[in-house]
Amino acid sequence: MEGGGSRRLSTAEQPEARQAPRSPGGQKDSLPGGSARQAERLRRCCEEQWRLLCEERPERPGNLVKAEWKPEQGIVELKSPAGKFWHTMGFSERGKQCLLPEEALYLLECGSVQLFYRDVALSIQEAYETLLCQEAMSLSHYQVFSHLKQLGYIVLRFDPSTVPSPYERQLNLESHCKSSGKHHRKRRRSSSPWLHEKKHKVYEDLSEVEGTSSKDGDDYGDSIPMDEKPLSVQPKESDAGSAEGESMPVPLDTGQKDSLSSSSKQAEKREESSTGTHAPRWDFTTITFPNMASDQPCTHLPSPDSRLLPENVPGREVDAASWCTQINQKQEKLSRKERKQRERESRYKSSVNADQEVRRCSNWQEYKALLEQRRQQRVWKRPAHLWDQAVTPLLRPEEVTSPAALLQQISVLQPSHILDGASRLQEDPEAMKIDFNVYQADAVSKFKKTNPGKPHVRMCVRSCSRQSKKGGNAVLPSFDEQIPSLRALKQVTYLSGDVPLVFALVDHGEITFYSLKEFKLPVDVNH
Amino acid sequence: MAAGAEGVPGLCGAAEGSETPGTPPSPAAERPRVRRQRGRFLVWSPGAARALRERHRVWGALVGTPPRRGPRGGAAAGPRLPLQLRPEEARALRESGGATVEPVDEAEAEPSGGGAGGGARAALATPLSRAERRSRVFRALWGRGLHLTRGGKFGGDFLVYPGPPAQFHACAVAQCPRSSRAQPLGALLAAARLCACVRKALLLCAAPPEGAPSCTAITWRADLT
């Protein structure tokens, strides 16, 4: 009879619970002495090990969940309702509860599940040999999975499309999406219109609305014709692309009250639902956005190009002159608190647009030139004997604020981070793949399969194996030969986003875990 | 540091290249069976695992998922079957007739260099691969009656035990050459230092294409420091 799992014991036959032997026979010896005592200990030790090996895996027949292996889909389908493991393992497909092969195998080894294939119950040996034949889930991968599960972690397969891009992380999009399921309709009486964010990824730039406020009581997204009018060009993402990719790099106003002054140009942005995000295909240097602010004469909007519109959206030309006269009609009523705050601020704050020189600047380039020019005028005269020679000092006095900054400026070696330049690396099909997302064991009670959140670490399984595929021998680059290049490490760290990466090295059953740690050389600034 | 074979029990007094398989080859029907799947070697039967460990001195590693706590709340037990063997262990067993290796998929090709007998070995003049060298070193050390397990914990290829690993401490860490090029001295010192800290000897093993494998032990002379 093969295999240690083909017989099942009923609950009554299960062996008594006992302590796992730490080192059977006590302390280890260093040299074989040939004594009878040693021989006796050896015999006892072997007997103990033999007994452990032969021990059957206990199962509770009543609690066993039945499952069937489906080789064409590469998954296991449950035939009876799932047990407690469903909280952290498995997925639903077409109304049925399913398990991935590694999950099913692990549960089989634990004795929680009974696996069938063609109506025959599989032994553990048969399950190993049948389920672990895929590229994505080899024996090494399964051993890492099983090891982590035993420690109590929640282990899911890695999906590259769920990693937010750096831009999305910069916007803190993920956490916001989680907190607000619906968009906020609350209106605030403030000098800047509130930015409404929905759960979608594409931002659309509408007409810029100047002025201190829109009509009170009007809800955002109401039927102001100006908002609904399609502009001459709209940066819409119309194709259903993949979920991965950068969002449009349109500079976003976060819409916070104190970040905008009352008379600066404000942008209202509205999100539109779309199935995916893509790198923008519009050349914004050739696209002009009509400036509808009240001090601009443009009030006539031509009809948009019908090729750019979806089918059920008509476009028409509009003369906005009548509407422009209607805005800013109502007096803004400030509460006493707001008035007092304004008074306080006016003592030291001044609007940047009140500066005539700034108003003369017509674009950002001119404004920055103005700033630079002003900065130059503030600089004091430099000593000629220092600065007019061939060799000049490394620093100017105003550049340095602390000894640490001084050292930073004159240092030859700059600290580098693993992700420096990583975004510019090309996509490499030979690059290392991340295999698992690992979630903390103590988060089990709050864990939701549909929304697992950010993993604790991501796992990259490396093994030395020569797998002969049908096309020939593919020798996977293994840690046995050489450690991965810096380029490969940068690529895979970038792929992981801001979650730390751990490498699991599997050497024919022995697993070791390694990760790269950031290290900063200490800087001595105390003297 | 002193070099020589004195500090390692089991290695002194035996001529280089002698092999004591330990057990005569058993008839094919009784041999333990090893299943090979995609370069991995697994043993499933408890009897076979016991025979390999007790009679053939091949230890492998138990890689099965241990059961969780029993119904009466007992402590978790250790790992279980299957027993996973290294390629060199499986090859040594197959060549000495100690076990049969069965492929799981019929389409599996025979790994290169596995079936070559002694005659092919003498004809090889090309540099050997790392796996091939390691296999030869394993065969040589195992043939002397030593017990060998994985050496990954101590930065080597094998841990050398004078007796069963459950009962004895390892006496040496064996390192096989990574390539036929010269090794930097710093690497040698690092390995020797590590072994000195854990009170084991460092065994540097050589497996030249022509000639038998040989090894040199390095110990740190604490008395001269």
mmCIF file of N, CA and C in Angstrom, chain A residues 321-425:
data_model
loop_
_atom_site.group_PDB
_atom_site.id
_atom_site.type_symbol
_atom_site.label_atom_id
_atom_site.label_comp_id
_atom_site.label_asym_id
_atom_site.label_seq_id
_atom_site.Cartn_x
_atom_site.Cartn_y
_atom_site.Cartn_z
ATOM 1 N N ALA A 321 -22.824 83.477 -23.453
ATOM 2 C CA ALA A 321 -22.842 84.851 -22.927
ATOM 3 C C ALA A 321 -23.944 85.031 -21.897
ATOM 4 N N SER A 322 -25.104 84.461 -22.192
ATOM 5 C CA SER A 322 -26.208 84.679 -21.259
ATOM 6 C C SER A 322 -25.922 84.027 -19.923
ATOM 7 N N TRP A 323 -25.325 82.873 -19.962
ATOM 8 C CA TRP A 323 -25.014 82.192 -18.714
ATOM 9 C C TRP A 323 -23.938 82.911 -17.934
ATOM 10 N N CYS A 324 -22.989 83.461 -18.661
ATOM 11 C CA CYS A 324 -21.901 84.122 -17.951
ATOM 12 C C CYS A 324 -22.407 85.295 -17.134
ATOM 13 N N THR A 325 -23.464 85.892 -17.619
ATOM 14 C CA THR A 325 -23.956 87.021 -16.841
ATOM 15 C C THR A 325 -24.676 86.570 -15.596
ATOM 16 N N GLN A 326 -25.063 85.301 -15.571
ATOM 17 C CA GLN A 326 -25.866 84.858 -14.437
ATOM 18 C C GLN A 326 -25.054 84.354 -13.269
ATOM 19 N N ILE A 327 -23.807 84.098 -13.511
ATOM 20 C CA ILE A 327 -23.034 83.597 -12.372
ATOM 21 C C ILE A 327 -22.542 84.767 -11.546
ATOM 22 N N ASN A 328 -22.123 84.437 -10.370
ATOM 23 C CA ASN A 328 -21.609 85.451 -9.436
ATOM 24 C C ASN A 328 -22.647 86.490 -9.096
ATOM 25 N N GLN A 329 -23.884 86.097 -9.149
ATOM 26 C CA GLN A 329 -24.892 87.104 -8.855
ATOM 27 C C GLN A 329 -25.211 87.157 -7.376
ATOM 28 N N LYS A 330 -25.121 85.989 -6.768
ATOM 29 C CA LYS A 330 -25.552 85.971 -5.376
ATOM 30 C C LYS A 330 -24.390 86.379 -4.503
ATOM 31 N N GLN A 331 -24.685 87.134 -3.496
ATOM 32 C CA GLN A 331 -23.657 87.556 -2.562
ATOM 33 C C GLN A 331 -23.204 86.372 -1.727
ATOM 34 N N GLU A 332 -21.938 86.351 -1.572
ATOM 35 C CA GLU A 332 -21.435 85.266 -0.738
ATOM 36 C C GLU A 332 -21.613 85.665 0.720
ATOM 37 N N LYS A 333 -22.262 84.814 1.459
ATOM 38 C CA LYS A 333 -22.491 85.131 2.862
ATOM 39 C C LYS A 333 -21.490 84.358 3.692
ATOM 40 N N LEU A 334 -20.661 85.111 4.333
ATOM 41 C CA LEU A 334 -19.669 84.452 5.179
ATOM 42 C C LEU A 334 -20.174 84.417 6.601
ATOM 43 N N SER A 335 -19.857 83.357 7.263
ATOM 44 C CA SER A 335 -20.217 83.336 8.682
ATOM 45 C C SER A 335 -19.239 84.219 9.429
ATOM 46 N N ARG A 336 -19.565 84.495 10.673
ATOM 47 C CA ARG A 336 -18.743 85.414 11.454
ATOM 48 C C ARG A 336 -17.336 84.864 11.593
ATOM 49 N N LYS A 337 -17.289 83.570 11.793
ATOM 50 C CA LYS A 337 -15.975 82.945 11.964
ATOM 51 C C LYS A 337 -15.142 83.100 10.710
ATOM 52 N N GLU A 338 -15.787 82.923 9.574
ATOM 53 C CA GLU A 338 -15.039 83.001 8.318
ATOM 54 C C GLU A 338 -14.581 84.430 8.069
ATOM 55 N N ARG A 339 -15.411 85.361 8.452
ATOM 56 C CA ARG A 339 -15.031 86.761 8.243
ATOM 57 C C ARG A 339 -13.827 87.116 9.090
ATOM 58 N N LYS A 340 -13.859 86.662 10.321
ATOM 59 C CA LYS A 340 -12.742 86.957 11.197
ATOM 60 C C LYS A 340 -11.463 86.350 10.673
ATOM 61 N N GLN A 341 -11.595 85.143 10.163
ATOM 62 C CA GLN A 341 -10.405 84.469 9.640
ATOM 63 C C GLN A 341 -9.859 85.224 8.448
ATOM 64 N N ARG A 342 -10.743 85.721 7.629
ATOM 65 C CA ARG A 342 -10.291 86.487 6.465
ATOM 66 C C ARG A 342 -9.554 87.746 6.883
ATOM 67 N N GLU A 343 -10.097 88.360 7.905
ATOM 68 C CA GLU A 343 -9.431 89.577 8.390
ATOM 69 C C GLU A 343 -8.030 89.283 8.881
ATOM 70 N N ARG A 344 -7.936 88.201 9.610
ATOM 71 C CA ARG A 344 -6.618 87.848 10.148
ATOM 72 C C ARG A 344 -5.648 87.572 9.030
ATOM 73 N N GLU A 345 -6.149 86.851 8.041
ATOM 74 C CA GLU A 345 -5.242 86.435 6.975
ATOM 75 C C GLU A 345 -4.814 87.609 6.118
ATOM 76 N N SER A 346 -5.691 88.563 5.983
ATOM 77 C CA SER A 346 -5.357 89.650 5.072
ATOM 78 C C SER A 346 -4.186 90.475 5.597
ATOM 79 N N ARG A 347 -3.884 90.302 6.875
ATOM 80 C CA ARG A 347 -2.759 91.068 7.397
ATOM 81 C C ARG A 347 -1.441 90.589 6.822
ATOM 82 N N TYR A 348 -1.341 89.304 6.649
ATOM 83 C CA TYR A 348 -0.052 88.799 6.163
ATOM 84 C C TYR A 348 -0.139 88.053 4.843
ATOM 85 N N LYS A 349 -1.332 87.657 4.510
ATOM 86 C CA LYS A 349 -1.430 86.918 3.244
ATOM 87 C C LYS A 349 -1.835 87.873 2.151
ATOM 88 N N SER A 350 -1.279 87.679 1.019
ATOM 89 C CA SER A 350 -1.751 88.472 -0.113
ATOM 90 C C SER A 350 -1.839 87.551 -1.309
ATOM 91 N N SER A 351 -2.756 87.875 -2.109
ATOM 92 C CA SER A 351 -2.961 87.033 -3.280
ATOM 93 C C SER A 351 -1.824 87.242 -4.262
ATOM 94 N N VAL A 352 -1.389 86.192 -4.842
ATOM 95 C CA VAL A 352 -0.281 86.303 -5.796
ATOM 96 C C VAL A 352 -0.728 87.060 -7.037
ATOM 97 N N ASN A 353 -2.030 87.024 -7.313
ATOM 98 C CA ASN A 353 -2.512 87.722 -8.495
ATOM 99 C C ASN A 353 -2.633 89.218 -8.299
ATOM 100 N N ALA A 354 -2.448 89.650 -7.063
ATOM 101 C CA ALA A 354 -2.522 91.087 -6.847
ATOM 102 C C ALA A 354 -1.256 91.780 -7.328
ATOM 103 N N ASP A 355 -0.263 91.005 -7.582
ATOM 104 C CA ASP A 355 1.018 91.557 -8.040
ATOM 105 C C ASP A 355 0.919 91.849 -9.530
ATOM 106 N N GLN A 356 1.168 93.089 -9.904
ATOM 107 C CA GLN A 356 1.027 93.456 -11.308
ATOM 108 C C GLN A 356 2.000 92.708 -12.196
ATOM 109 N N GLU A 357 3.188 92.536 -11.674
ATOM 110 C CA GLU A 357 4.188 91.839 -12.508
ATOM 111 C C GLU A 357 3.759 90.403 -12.784
ATOM 112 N N VAL A 358 3.117 89.805 -11.808
ATOM 113 C CA VAL A 358 2.660 88.427 -12.020
ATOM 114 C C VAL A 358 1.541 88.414 -13.051
ATOM 115 N N ARG A 359 0.705 89.417 -13.010
ATOM 116 C CA ARG A 359 -0.397 89.428 -13.964
ATOM 117 C C ARG A 359 0.101 89.606 -15.387
ATOM 118 N N ARG A 360 1.260 90.195 -15.498
ATOM 119 C CA ARG A 360 1.798 90.380 -16.852
ATOM 120 C C ARG A 360 2.319 89.066 -17.429
ATOM 121 N N CYS A 361 2.583 88.104 -16.572
ATOM 122 C CA CYS A 361 3.068 86.823 -17.096
ATOM 123 C C CYS A 361 1.907 86.072 -17.720
ATOM 124 N N SER A 362 2.137 85.576 -18.898
ATOM 125 C CA SER A 362 1.022 84.911 -19.588
ATOM 126 C C SER A 362 1.129 83.394 -19.517
ATOM 127 N N ASN A 363 2.273 82.882 -19.088
ATOM 128 C CA ASN A 363 2.331 81.431 -18.922
ATOM 129 C C ASN A 363 3.302 81.105 -17.804
ATOM 130 N N TRP A 364 3.413 79.834 -17.484
ATOM 131 C CA TRP A 364 4.243 79.389 -16.369
ATOM 132 C C TRP A 364 5.707 79.698 -16.595
ATOM 133 N N GLN A 365 6.131 79.627 -17.816
ATOM 134 C CA GLN A 365 7.548 79.871 -18.090
ATOM 135 C C GLN A 365 7.928 81.293 -17.692
ATOM 136 N N GLU A 366 7.076 82.226 -18.069
ATOM 137 C CA GLU A 366 7.381 83.618 -17.738
ATOM 138 C C GLU A 366 7.320 83.828 -16.236
ATOM 139 N N TYR A 367 6.398 83.153 -15.607
ATOM 140 C CA TYR A 367 6.277 83.325 -14.157
ATOM 141 C C TYR A 367 7.519 82.808 -13.449
ATOM 142 N N LYS A 368 7.987 81.681 -13.896
ATOM 143 C CA LYS A 368 9.188 81.117 -13.269
ATOM 144 C C LYS A 368 10.395 81.997 -13.533
ATOM 145 N N ALA A 369 10.446 82.592 -14.733
ATOM 146 C CA ALA A 369 11.558 83.506 -15.014
ATOM 147 C C ALA A 369 11.495 84.701 -14.079
ATOM 148 N N LEU A 370 10.294 85.174 -13.811
ATOM 149 C CA LEU A 370 10.136 86.301 -12.895
ATOM 150 C C LEU A 370 10.609 85.938 -11.502
ATOM 151 N N LEU A 371 10.261 84.735 -11.069
ATOM 152 C CA LEU A 371 10.677 84.286 -9.740
ATOM 153 C C LEU A 371 12.189 84.196 -9.661
ATOM 154 N N GLU A 372 12.783 83.669 -10.708
ATOM 155 C CA GLU A 372 14.245 83.518 -10.719
ATOM 156 C C GLU A 372 14.917 84.881 -10.680
ATOM 157 N N GLN A 373 14.338 85.788 -11.432
ATOM 158 C CA GLN A 373 14.919 87.131 -11.472
ATOM 159 C C GLN A 373 14.847 87.780 -10.095
ATOM 160 N N ARG A 374 13.737 87.597 -9.432
ATOM 161 C CA ARG A 374 13.598 88.183 -8.096
ATOM 162 C C ARG A 374 14.573 87.561 -7.126
ATOM 163 N N ARG A 375 14.756 86.237 -7.306
ATOM 164 C CA ARG A 375 15.666 85.537 -6.401
ATOM 165 C C ARG A 375 17.082 86.024 -6.585
ATOM 166 N N GLN A 376 17.423 86.272 -7.816
ATOM 167 C CA GLN A 376 18.778 86.744 -8.089
ATOM 168 C C GLN A 376 19.040 88.073 -7.408
ATOM 169 N N GLN A 377 18.011 88.893 -7.405
ATOM 170 C CA GLN A 377 18.212 90.219 -6.836
ATOM 171 C C GLN A 377 18.399 90.170 -5.338
ATOM 172 N N ARG A 378 17.906 89.092 -4.740
ATOM 173 C CA ARG A 378 18.027 89.001 -3.290
ATOM 174 C C ARG A 378 19.407 88.569 -2.856
ATOM 175 N N VAL A 379 20.108 87.938 -3.734
ATOM 176 C CA VAL A 379 21.414 87.389 -3.349
ATOM 177 C C VAL A 379 22.400 88.515 -3.100
ATOM 178 N N TRP A 380 23.174 88.337 -2.049
ATOM 179 C CA TRP A 380 24.147 89.401 -1.765
ATOM 180 C C TRP A 380 25.382 89.246 -2.627
ATOM 181 N N LYS A 381 26.198 90.238 -2.594
ATOM 182 C CA LYS A 381 27.363 90.246 -3.454
ATOM 183 C C LYS A 381 28.348 89.179 -3.008
ATOM 184 N N ARG A 382 28.905 88.499 -3.971
ATOM 185 C CA ARG A 382 29.849 87.450 -3.633
ATOM 186 C C ARG A 382 31.255 88.009 -3.604
ATOM 187 N N PRO A 383 32.063 87.517 -2.669
ATOM 188 C CA PRO A 383 33.455 88.010 -2.619
ATOM 189 C C PRO A 383 34.198 87.615 -3.902
ATOM 190 N N ALA A 384 34.889 88.564 -4.466
ATOM 191 C CA ALA A 384 35.491 88.327 -5.772
ATOM 192 C C ALA A 384 36.641 87.336 -5.683
ATOM 193 N N HIS A 385 37.359 87.404 -4.585
ATOM 194 C CA HIS A 385 38.529 86.536 -4.513
ATOM 195 C C HIS A 385 38.145 85.070 -4.402
ATOM 196 N N LEU A 386 36.893 84.809 -4.030
ATOM 197 C CA LEU A 386 36.448 83.422 -3.954
ATOM 198 C C LEU A 386 35.778 82.979 -5.248
ATOM 199 N N TRP A 387 34.956 83.848 -5.779
ATOM 200 C CA TRP A 387 34.056 83.385 -6.823
ATOM 201 C C TRP A 387 34.500 83.724 -8.233
ATOM 202 N N ASP A 388 35.491 84.536 -8.354
ATOM 203 C CA ASP A 388 35.878 84.914 -9.709
ATOM 204 C C ASP A 388 37.109 84.172 -10.187
ATOM 205 N N GLN A 389 37.503 83.182 -9.457
ATOM 206 C CA GLN A 389 38.671 82.417 -9.865
ATOM 207 C C GLN A 389 38.241 81.211 -10.674
ATOM 208 N N ALA A 390 39.229 80.484 -11.064
ATOM 209 C CA ALA A 390 38.913 79.251 -11.794
ATOM 210 C C ALA A 390 38.311 78.210 -10.859
ATOM 211 N N VAL A 391 38.794 78.198 -9.651
ATOM 212 C CA VAL A 391 38.281 77.237 -8.672
ATOM 213 C C VAL A 391 37.381 77.978 -7.700
ATOM 214 N N THR A 392 36.151 77.590 -7.640
ATOM 215 C CA THR A 392 35.199 78.283 -6.772
ATOM 216 C C THR A 392 34.751 77.348 -5.646
ATOM 217 N N PRO A 393 34.194 77.949 -4.594
ATOM 218 C CA PRO A 393 33.685 77.086 -3.525
ATOM 219 C C PRO A 393 32.567 76.180 -4.031
ATOM 220 N N LEU A 394 32.379 75.112 -3.316
ATOM 221 C CA LEU A 394 31.336 74.167 -3.697
ATOM 222 C C LEU A 394 29.943 74.670 -3.352
ATOM 223 N N LEU A 395 29.889 75.481 -2.320
ATOM 224 C CA LEU A 395 28.574 75.879 -1.823
ATOM 225 C C LEU A 395 28.485 77.382 -1.707
ATOM 226 N N ARG A 396 27.246 77.831 -1.784
ATOM 227 C CA ARG A 396 26.994 79.222 -1.450
ATOM 228 C C ARG A 396 26.418 79.269 -0.037
ATOM 229 N N PRO A 397 26.645 80.353 0.661
ATOM 230 C CA PRO A 397 26.213 80.375 2.076
ATOM 231 C C PRO A 397 24.721 80.144 2.249
ATOM 232 N N GLU A 398 23.926 80.664 1.355
ATOM 233 C CA GLU A 398 22.487 80.532 1.599
ATOM 234 C C GLU A 398 21.969 79.143 1.251
ATOM 235 N N GLU A 399 22.796 78.335 0.652
ATOM 236 C CA GLU A 399 22.304 77.008 0.279
ATOM 237 C C GLU A 399 22.255 76.049 1.442
ATOM 238 N N VAL A 400 22.943 76.379 2.481
ATOM 239 C CA VAL A 400 23.151 75.384 3.540
ATOM 240 C C VAL A 400 22.497 75.845 4.823
ATOM 241 N N THR A 401 21.732 74.974 5.409
ATOM 242 C CA THR A 401 21.025 75.361 6.626
ATOM 243 C C THR A 401 21.503 74.590 7.850
ATOM 244 N N SER A 402 22.171 73.484 7.638
ATOM 245 C CA SER A 402 22.570 72.682 8.789
ATOM 246 C C SER A 402 23.824 71.889 8.428
ATOM 247 N N PRO A 403 24.535 71.399 9.423
ATOM 248 C CA PRO A 403 25.715 70.593 9.092
ATOM 249 C C PRO A 403 25.372 69.370 8.247
ATOM 250 N N ALA A 404 24.215 68.785 8.498
ATOM 251 C CA ALA A 404 23.841 67.610 7.704
ATOM 252 C C ALA A 404 23.664 67.990 6.249
ATOM 253 N N ALA A 405 23.043 69.145 5.999
ATOM 254 C CA ALA A 405 22.860 69.587 4.619
ATOM 255 C C ALA A 405 24.203 69.887 3.978
ATOM 256 N N LEU A 406 25.099 70.422 4.769
ATOM 257 C CA LEU A 406 26.445 70.717 4.251
ATOM 258 C C LEU A 406 27.135 69.441 3.791
ATOM 259 N N LEU A 407 27.078 68.436 4.638
ATOM 260 C CA LEU A 407 27.722 67.178 4.271
ATOM 261 C C LEU A 407 27.069 66.568 3.042
ATOM 262 N N GLN A 408 25.786 66.713 2.991
ATOM 263 C CA GLN A 408 25.062 66.175 1.843
ATOM 264 C C GLN A 408 25.537 66.818 0.551
ATOM 265 N N GLN A 409 25.781 68.114 0.607
ATOM 266 C CA GLN A 409 26.165 68.823 -0.615
ATOM 267 C C GLN A 409 27.557 68.466 -1.074
ATOM 268 N N ILE A 410 28.455 68.254 -0.128
ATOM 269 C CA ILE A 410 29.836 68.043 -0.557
ATOM 270 C C ILE A 410 30.182 66.570 -0.675
ATOM 271 N N SER A 411 29.226 65.691 -0.444
ATOM 272 C CA SER A 411 29.569 64.265 -0.482
ATOM 273 C C SER A 411 29.762 63.817 -1.912
ATOM 274 N N VAL A 412 30.647 62.883 -2.049
ATOM 275 C CA VAL A 412 30.930 62.353 -3.386
ATOM 276 C C VAL A 412 30.011 61.188 -3.702
ATOM 277 N N LEU A 413 29.796 60.354 -2.711
ATOM 278 C CA LEU A 413 28.919 59.201 -2.910
ATOM 279 C C LEU A 413 27.510 59.590 -2.516
ATOM 280 N N GLN A 414 26.631 59.432 -3.451
ATOM 281 C CA GLN A 414 25.247 59.727 -3.119
ATOM 282 C C GLN A 414 24.536 58.437 -2.742
ATOM 283 N N PRO A 415 23.687 58.519 -1.738
ATOM 284 C CA PRO A 415 22.941 57.304 -1.413
ATOM 285 C C PRO A 415 21.981 56.968 -2.542
ATOM 286 N N SER A 416 21.818 55.728 -2.760
ATOM 287 C CA SER A 416 20.898 55.332 -3.816
ATOM 288 C C SER A 416 19.869 54.379 -3.242
ATOM 289 N N HIS A 417 18.776 54.331 -3.887
ATOM 290 C CA HIS A 417 17.690 53.467 -3.472
ATOM 291 C C HIS A 417 17.489 52.416 -4.552
ATOM 292 N N ILE A 418 16.997 51.294 -4.142
ATOM 293 C CA ILE A 418 16.835 50.194 -5.103
ATOM 294 C C ILE A 418 15.941 50.602 -6.258
ATOM 295 N N LEU A 419 15.006 51.515 -6.007
ATOM 296 C CA LEU A 419 14.061 51.863 -7.056
ATOM 297 C C LEU A 419 14.526 53.025 -7.926
ATOM 298 N N ASP A 420 15.729 53.519 -7.734
ATOM 299 C CA ASP A 420 16.212 54.603 -8.588
ATOM 300 C C ASP A 420 16.293 54.118 -10.015
ATOM 301 N N GLY A 421 15.626 54.830 -10.882
ATOM 302 C CA GLY A 421 15.713 54.456 -12.279
ATOM 303 C C GLY A 421 14.925 53.212 -12.633
ATOM 304 N N ALA A 422 14.211 52.675 -11.677
ATOM 305 C CA ALA A 422 13.521 51.418 -11.976
ATOM 306 C C ALA A 422 12.371 51.633 -12.935
ATOM 307 N N SER A 423 11.769 52.819 -12.886
ATOM 308 C CA SER A 423 10.608 53.015 -13.745
ATOM 309 C C SER A 423 11.006 53.117 -15.198
ATOM 310 N N ARG A 424 12.277 53.389 -15.447
ATOM 311 C CA ARG A 424 12.684 53.529 -16.843
ATOM 312 C C ARG A 424 13.094 52.208 -17.453
ATOM 313 N N LEU A 425 13.169 51.175 -16.659
ATOM 314 C CA LEU A 425 13.617 49.900 -17.216
ATOM 315 C C LEU A 425 12.548 49.332 -18.123
#
